[in-house]
CSV table of N, CA and C in Angstrom, one decimal:
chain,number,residue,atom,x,y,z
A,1,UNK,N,0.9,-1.2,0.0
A,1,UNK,CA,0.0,0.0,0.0
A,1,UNK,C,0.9,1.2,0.0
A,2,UNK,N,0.6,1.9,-0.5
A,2,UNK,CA,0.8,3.2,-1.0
A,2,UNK,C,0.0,4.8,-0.6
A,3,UNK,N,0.4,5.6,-0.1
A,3,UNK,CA,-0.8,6.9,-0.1
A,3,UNK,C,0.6,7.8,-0.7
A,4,UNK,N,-0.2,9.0,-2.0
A,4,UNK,CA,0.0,9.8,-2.3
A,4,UNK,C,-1.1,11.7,-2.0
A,5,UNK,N,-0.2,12.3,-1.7
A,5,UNK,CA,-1.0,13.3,-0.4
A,5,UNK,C,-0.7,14.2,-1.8
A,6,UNK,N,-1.7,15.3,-1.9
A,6,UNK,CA,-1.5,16.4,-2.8
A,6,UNK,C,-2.4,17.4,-2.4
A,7,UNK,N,-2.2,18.8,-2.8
A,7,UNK,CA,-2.6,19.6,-2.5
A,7,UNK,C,-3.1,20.4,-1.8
A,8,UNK,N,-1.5,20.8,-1.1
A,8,UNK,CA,-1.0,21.7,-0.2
A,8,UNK,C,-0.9,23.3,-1.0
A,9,UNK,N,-0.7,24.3,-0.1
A,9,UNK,CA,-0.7,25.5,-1.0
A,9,UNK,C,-0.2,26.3,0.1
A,10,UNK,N,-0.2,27.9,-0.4
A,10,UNK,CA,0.0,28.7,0.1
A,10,UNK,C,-1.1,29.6,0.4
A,11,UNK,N,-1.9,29.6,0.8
A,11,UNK,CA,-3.4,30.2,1.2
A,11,UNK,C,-3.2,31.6,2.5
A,12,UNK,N,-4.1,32.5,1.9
A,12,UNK,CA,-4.6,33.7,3.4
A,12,UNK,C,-5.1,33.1,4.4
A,13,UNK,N,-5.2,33.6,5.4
A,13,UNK,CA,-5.8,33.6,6.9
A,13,UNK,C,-7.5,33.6,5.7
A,14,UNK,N,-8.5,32.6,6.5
A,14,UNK,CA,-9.7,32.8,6.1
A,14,UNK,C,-9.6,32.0,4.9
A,15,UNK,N,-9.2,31.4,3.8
A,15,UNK,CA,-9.2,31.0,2.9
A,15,UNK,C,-9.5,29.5,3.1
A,16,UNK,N,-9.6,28.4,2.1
A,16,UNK,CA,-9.6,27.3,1.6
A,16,UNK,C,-8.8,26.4,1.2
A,17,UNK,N,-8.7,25.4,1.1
A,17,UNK,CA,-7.7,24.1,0.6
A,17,UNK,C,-8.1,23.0,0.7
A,18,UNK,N,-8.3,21.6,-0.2
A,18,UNK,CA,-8.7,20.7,-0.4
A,18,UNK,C,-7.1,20.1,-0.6
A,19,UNK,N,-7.0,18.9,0.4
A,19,UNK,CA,-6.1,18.0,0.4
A,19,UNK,C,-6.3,16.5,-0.2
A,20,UNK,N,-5.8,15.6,-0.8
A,20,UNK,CA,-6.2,14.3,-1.4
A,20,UNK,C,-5.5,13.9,-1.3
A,21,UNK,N,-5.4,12.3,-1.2
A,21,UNK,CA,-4.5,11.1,-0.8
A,21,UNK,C,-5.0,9.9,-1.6
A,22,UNK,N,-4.3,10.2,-2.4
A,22,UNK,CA,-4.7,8.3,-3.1
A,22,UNK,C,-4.1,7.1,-2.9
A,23,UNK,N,-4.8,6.2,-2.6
A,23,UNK,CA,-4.5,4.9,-1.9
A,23,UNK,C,-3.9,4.1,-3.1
A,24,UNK,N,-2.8,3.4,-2.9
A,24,UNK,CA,-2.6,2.0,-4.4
A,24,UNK,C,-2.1,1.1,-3.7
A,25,UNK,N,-2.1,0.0,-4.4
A,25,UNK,CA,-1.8,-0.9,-4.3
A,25,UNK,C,-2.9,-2.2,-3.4
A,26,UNK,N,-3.1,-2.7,-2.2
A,26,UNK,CA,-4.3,-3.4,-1.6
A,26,UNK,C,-5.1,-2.4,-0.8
A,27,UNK,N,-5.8,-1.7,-1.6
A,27,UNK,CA,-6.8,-0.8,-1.0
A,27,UNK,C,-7.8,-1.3,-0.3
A,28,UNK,N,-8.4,-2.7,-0.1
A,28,UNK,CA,-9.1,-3.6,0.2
A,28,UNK,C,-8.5,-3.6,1.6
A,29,UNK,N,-7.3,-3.5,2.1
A,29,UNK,CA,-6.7,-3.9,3.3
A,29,UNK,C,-6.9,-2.9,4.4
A,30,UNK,N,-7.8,-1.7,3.6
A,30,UNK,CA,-7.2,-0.5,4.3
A,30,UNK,C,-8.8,-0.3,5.1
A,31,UNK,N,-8.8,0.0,6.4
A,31,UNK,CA,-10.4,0.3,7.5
A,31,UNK,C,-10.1,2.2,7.4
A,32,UNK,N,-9.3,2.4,8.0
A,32,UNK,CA,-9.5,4.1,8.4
A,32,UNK,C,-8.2,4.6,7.9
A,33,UNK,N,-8.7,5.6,7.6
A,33,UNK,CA,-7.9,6.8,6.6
A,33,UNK,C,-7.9,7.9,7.7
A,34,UNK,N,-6.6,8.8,7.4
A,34,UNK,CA,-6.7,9.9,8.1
A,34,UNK,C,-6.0,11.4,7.7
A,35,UNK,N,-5.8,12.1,8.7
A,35,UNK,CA,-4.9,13.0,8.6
A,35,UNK,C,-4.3,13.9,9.9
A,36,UNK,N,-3.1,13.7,9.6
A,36,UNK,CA,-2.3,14.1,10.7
A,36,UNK,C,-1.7,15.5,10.2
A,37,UNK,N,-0.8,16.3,11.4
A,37,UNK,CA,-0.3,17.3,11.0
A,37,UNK,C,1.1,17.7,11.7
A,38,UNK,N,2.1,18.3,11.7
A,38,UNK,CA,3.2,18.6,12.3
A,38,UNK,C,3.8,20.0,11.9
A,39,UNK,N,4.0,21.2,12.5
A,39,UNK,CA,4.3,22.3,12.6
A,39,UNK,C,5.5,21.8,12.9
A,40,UNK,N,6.8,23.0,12.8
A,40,UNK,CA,7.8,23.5,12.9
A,40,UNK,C,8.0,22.9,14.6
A,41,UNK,N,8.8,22.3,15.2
A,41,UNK,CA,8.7,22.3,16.7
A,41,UNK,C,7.9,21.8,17.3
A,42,UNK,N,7.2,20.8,17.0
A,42,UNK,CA,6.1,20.6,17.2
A,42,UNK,C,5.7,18.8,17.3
A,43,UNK,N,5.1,18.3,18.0
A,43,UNK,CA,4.9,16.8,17.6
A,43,UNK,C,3.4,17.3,17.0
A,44,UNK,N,3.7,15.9,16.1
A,44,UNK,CA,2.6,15.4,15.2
A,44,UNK,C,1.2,15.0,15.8
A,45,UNK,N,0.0,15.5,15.1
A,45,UNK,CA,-0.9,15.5,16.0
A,45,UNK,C,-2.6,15.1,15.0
A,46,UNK,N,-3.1,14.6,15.7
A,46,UNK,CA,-4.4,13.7,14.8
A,46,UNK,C,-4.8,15.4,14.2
A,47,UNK,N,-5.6,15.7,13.0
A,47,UNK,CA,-6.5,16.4,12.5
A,47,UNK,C,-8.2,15.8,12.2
A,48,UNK,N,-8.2,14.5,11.5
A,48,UNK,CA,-9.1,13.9,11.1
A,48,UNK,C,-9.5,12.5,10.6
A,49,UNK,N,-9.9,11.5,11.7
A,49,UNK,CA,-9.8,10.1,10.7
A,49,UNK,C,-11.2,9.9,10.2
A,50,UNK,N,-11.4,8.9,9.3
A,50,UNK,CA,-12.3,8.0,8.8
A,50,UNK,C,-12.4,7.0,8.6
A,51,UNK,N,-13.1,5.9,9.4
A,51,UNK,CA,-13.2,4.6,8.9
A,51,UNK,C,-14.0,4.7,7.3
A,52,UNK,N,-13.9,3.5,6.9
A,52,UNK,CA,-14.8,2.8,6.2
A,52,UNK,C,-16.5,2.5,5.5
A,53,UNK,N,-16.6,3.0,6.9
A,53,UNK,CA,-18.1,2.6,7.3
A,53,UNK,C,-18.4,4.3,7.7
A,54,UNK,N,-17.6,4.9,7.6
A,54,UNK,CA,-18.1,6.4,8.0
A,54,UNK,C,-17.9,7.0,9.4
A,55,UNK,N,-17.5,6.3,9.8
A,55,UNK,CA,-17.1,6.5,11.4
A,55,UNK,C,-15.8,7.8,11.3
A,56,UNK,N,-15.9,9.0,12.2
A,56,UNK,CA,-15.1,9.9,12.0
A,56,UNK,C,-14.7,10.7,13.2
A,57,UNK,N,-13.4,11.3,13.5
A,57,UNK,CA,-13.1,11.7,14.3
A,57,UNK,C,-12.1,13.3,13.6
A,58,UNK,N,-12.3,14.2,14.7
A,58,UNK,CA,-11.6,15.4,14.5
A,58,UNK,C,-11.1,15.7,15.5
A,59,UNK,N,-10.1,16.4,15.5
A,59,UNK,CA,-9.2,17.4,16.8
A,59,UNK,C,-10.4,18.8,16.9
A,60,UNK,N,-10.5,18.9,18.2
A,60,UNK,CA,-10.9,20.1,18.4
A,60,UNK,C,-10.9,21.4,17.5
A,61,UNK,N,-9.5,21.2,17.3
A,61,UNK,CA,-9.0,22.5,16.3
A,61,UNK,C,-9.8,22.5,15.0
A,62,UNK,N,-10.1,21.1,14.2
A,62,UNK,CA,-10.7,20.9,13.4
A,62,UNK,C,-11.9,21.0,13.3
A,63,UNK,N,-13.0,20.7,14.4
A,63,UNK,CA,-14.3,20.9,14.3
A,63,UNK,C,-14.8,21.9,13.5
A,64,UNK,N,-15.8,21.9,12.8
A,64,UNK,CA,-16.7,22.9,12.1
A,64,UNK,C,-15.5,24.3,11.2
A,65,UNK,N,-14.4,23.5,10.7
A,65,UNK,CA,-13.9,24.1,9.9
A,65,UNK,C,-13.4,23.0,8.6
A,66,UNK,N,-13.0,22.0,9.1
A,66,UNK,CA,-12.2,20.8,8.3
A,66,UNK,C,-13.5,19.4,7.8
A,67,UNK,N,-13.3,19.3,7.1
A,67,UNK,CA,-14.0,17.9,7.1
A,67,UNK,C,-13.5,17.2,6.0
A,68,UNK,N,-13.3,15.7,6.7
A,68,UNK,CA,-12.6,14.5,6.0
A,68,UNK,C,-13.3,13.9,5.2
A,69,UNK,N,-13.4,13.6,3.7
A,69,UNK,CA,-14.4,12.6,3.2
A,69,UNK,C,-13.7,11.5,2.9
A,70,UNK,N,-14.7,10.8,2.5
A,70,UNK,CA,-13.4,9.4,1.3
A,70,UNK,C,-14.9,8.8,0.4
A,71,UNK,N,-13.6,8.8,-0.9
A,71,UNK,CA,-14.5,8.3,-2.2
A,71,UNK,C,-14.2,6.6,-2.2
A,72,UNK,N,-14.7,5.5,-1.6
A,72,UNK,CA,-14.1,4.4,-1.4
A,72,UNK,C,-13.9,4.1,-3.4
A,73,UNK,N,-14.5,4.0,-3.8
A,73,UNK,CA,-14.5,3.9,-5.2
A,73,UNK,C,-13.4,4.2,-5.5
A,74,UNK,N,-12.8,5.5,-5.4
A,74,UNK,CA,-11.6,6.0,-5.7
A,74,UNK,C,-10.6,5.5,-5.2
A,75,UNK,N,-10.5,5.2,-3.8
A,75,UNK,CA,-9.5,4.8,-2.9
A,75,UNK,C,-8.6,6.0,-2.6
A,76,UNK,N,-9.6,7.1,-2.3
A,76,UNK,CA,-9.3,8.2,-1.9
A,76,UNK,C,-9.8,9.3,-0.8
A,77,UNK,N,-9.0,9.9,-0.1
A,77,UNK,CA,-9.4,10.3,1.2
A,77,UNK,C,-9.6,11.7,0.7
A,78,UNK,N,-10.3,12.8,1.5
A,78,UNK,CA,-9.8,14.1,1.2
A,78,UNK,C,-10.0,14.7,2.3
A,79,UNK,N,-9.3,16.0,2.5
A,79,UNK,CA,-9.2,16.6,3.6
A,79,UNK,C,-9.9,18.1,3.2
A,80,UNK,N,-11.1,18.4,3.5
A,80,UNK,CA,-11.4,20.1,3.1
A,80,UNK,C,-11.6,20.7,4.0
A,81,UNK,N,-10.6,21.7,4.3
A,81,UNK,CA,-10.0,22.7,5.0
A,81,UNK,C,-10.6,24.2,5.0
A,82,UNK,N,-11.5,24.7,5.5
A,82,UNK,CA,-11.9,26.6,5.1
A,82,UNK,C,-11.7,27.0,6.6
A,83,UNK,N,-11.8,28.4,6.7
A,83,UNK,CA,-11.4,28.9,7.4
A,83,UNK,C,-10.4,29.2,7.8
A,84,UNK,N,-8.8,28.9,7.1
A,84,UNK,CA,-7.9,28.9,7.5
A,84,UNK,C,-7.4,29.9,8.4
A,85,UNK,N,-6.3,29.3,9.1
A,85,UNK,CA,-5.6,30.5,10.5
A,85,UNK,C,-4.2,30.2,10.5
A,86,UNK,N,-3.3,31.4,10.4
A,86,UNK,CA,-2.1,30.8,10.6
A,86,UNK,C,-1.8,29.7,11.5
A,87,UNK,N,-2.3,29.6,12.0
A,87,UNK,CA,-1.7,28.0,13.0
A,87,UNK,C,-2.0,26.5,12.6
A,88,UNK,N,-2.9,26.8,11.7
A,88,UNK,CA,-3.1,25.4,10.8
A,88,UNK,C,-1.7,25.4,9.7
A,89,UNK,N,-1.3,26.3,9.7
A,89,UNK,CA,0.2,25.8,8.8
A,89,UNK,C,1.1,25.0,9.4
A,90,UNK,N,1.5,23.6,8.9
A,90,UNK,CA,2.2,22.7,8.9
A,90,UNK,C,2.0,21.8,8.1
A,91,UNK,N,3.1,20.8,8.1
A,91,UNK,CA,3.0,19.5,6.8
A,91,UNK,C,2.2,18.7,7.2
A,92,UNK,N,1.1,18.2,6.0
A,92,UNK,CA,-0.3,17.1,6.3
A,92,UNK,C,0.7,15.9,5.7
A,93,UNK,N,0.1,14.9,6.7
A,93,UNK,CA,0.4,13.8,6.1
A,93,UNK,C,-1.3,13.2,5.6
A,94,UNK,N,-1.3,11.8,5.3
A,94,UNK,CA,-2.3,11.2,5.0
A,94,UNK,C,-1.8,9.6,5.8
A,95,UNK,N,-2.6,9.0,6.1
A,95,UNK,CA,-1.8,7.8,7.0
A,95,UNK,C,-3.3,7.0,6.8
A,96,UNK,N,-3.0,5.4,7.1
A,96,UNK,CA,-3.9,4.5,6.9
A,96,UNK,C,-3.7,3.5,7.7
A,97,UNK,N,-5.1,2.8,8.2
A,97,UNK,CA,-4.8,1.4,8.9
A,97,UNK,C,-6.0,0.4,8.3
A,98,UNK,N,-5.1,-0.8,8.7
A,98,UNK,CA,-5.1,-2.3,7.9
A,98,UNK,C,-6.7,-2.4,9.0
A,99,UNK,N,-7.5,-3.2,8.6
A,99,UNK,CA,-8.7,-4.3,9.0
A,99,UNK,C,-8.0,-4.4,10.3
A,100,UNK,N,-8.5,-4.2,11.8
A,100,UNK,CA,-7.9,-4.9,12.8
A,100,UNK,C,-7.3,-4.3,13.5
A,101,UNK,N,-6.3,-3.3,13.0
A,101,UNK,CA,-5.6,-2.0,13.5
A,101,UNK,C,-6.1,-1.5,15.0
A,102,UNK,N,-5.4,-1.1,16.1
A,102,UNK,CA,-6.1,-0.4,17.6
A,102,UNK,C,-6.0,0.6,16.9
A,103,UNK,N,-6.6,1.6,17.4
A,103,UNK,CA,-7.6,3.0,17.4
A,103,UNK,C,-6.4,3.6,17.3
A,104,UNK,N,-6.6,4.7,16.5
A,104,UNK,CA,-4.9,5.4,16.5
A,104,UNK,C,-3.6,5.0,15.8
A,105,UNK,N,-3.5,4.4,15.3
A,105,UNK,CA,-2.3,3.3,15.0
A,105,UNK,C,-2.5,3.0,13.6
A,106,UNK,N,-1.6,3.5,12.7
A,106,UNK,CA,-1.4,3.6,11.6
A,106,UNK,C,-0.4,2.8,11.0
A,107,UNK,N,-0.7,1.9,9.7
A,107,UNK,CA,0.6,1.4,9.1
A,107,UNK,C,1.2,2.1,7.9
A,108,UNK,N,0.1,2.8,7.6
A,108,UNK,CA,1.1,3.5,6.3
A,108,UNK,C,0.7,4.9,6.1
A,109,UNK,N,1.5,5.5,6.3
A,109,UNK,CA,1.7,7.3,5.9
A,109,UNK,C,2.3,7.3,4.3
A,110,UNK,N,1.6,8.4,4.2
A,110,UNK,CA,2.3,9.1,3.1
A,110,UNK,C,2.8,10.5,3.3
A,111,UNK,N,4.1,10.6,2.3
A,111,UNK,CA,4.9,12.0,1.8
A,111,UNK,C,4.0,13.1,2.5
A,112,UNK,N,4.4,14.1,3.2
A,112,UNK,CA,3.6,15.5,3.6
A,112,UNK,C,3.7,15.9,2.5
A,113,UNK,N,2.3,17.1,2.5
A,113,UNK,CA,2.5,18.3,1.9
A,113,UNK,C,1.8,19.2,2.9
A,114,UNK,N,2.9,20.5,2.0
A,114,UNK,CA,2.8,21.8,3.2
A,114,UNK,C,1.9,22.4,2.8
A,115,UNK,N,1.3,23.0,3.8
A,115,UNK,CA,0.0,23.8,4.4
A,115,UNK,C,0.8,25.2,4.6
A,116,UNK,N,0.4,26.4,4.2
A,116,UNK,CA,1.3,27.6,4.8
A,116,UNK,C,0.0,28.9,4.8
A,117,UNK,N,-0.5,29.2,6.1
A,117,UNK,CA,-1.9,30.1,5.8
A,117,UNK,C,-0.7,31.1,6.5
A,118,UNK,N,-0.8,32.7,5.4
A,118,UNK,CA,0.1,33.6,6.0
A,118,UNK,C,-0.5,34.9,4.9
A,119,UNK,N,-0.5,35.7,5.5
A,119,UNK,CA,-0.8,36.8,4.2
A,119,UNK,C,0.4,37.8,3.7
């Protein structure tokens, strides 16, 4: 398995961004999709997962600004992002866990892309 993360940018305070991750290789293996994040100094910290079945979780930070979908068809997660604030700037990863997986616990990340809300 495979995730490729795209579309990171350089956005204003207040603006928008749609992030995508596409799954290859045994996408069949994969229950919850997610997204993580890590600033400058910073440990890495949940943003938004999704099982399967629709089951979903957000960071505080995230509530009623972010929301995670996934196109299972596609074998693709997305992350849409409005209201940006500088402090949502840092690198997204995209991460995934196998059928079975504990809560939290990911076996495959993908490559970040940077997030940079600044005007």
């Amino acid at each position: 398995v495979q995730l490729q993360a795209s579309g990171g940018g350089l956005v204003q305070p207040g603006g928008s961004l749609r992030l995508s991750c596409a799954v290859s290789g045994n996408a069949a293996s994969i229950n919850v999709m997610g997204w993580y994040r890590q600033a400058p100094g910073k440990q890495r910290e949940m943003v938004a997962t999704r099982s399967r079945v629709g089951s979903l979780n957000y960071a505080d930070s995230a509530k009623g600004r972010f929301t995670i979908s996934r196109a299972n068809a596609k074998n693709t997660v997305y992350l849409q992002m409005n209201s940006l604030k500088p402090e949502d700037t840092a690198l997204y990863y995209c991460a995934a866990a196998r059928w079975g997986q504990g809560v939290g616990v990911f076996d495959y990340w993908g490559q970040g892309t940077q997030v940079t809300v600044s005007s």
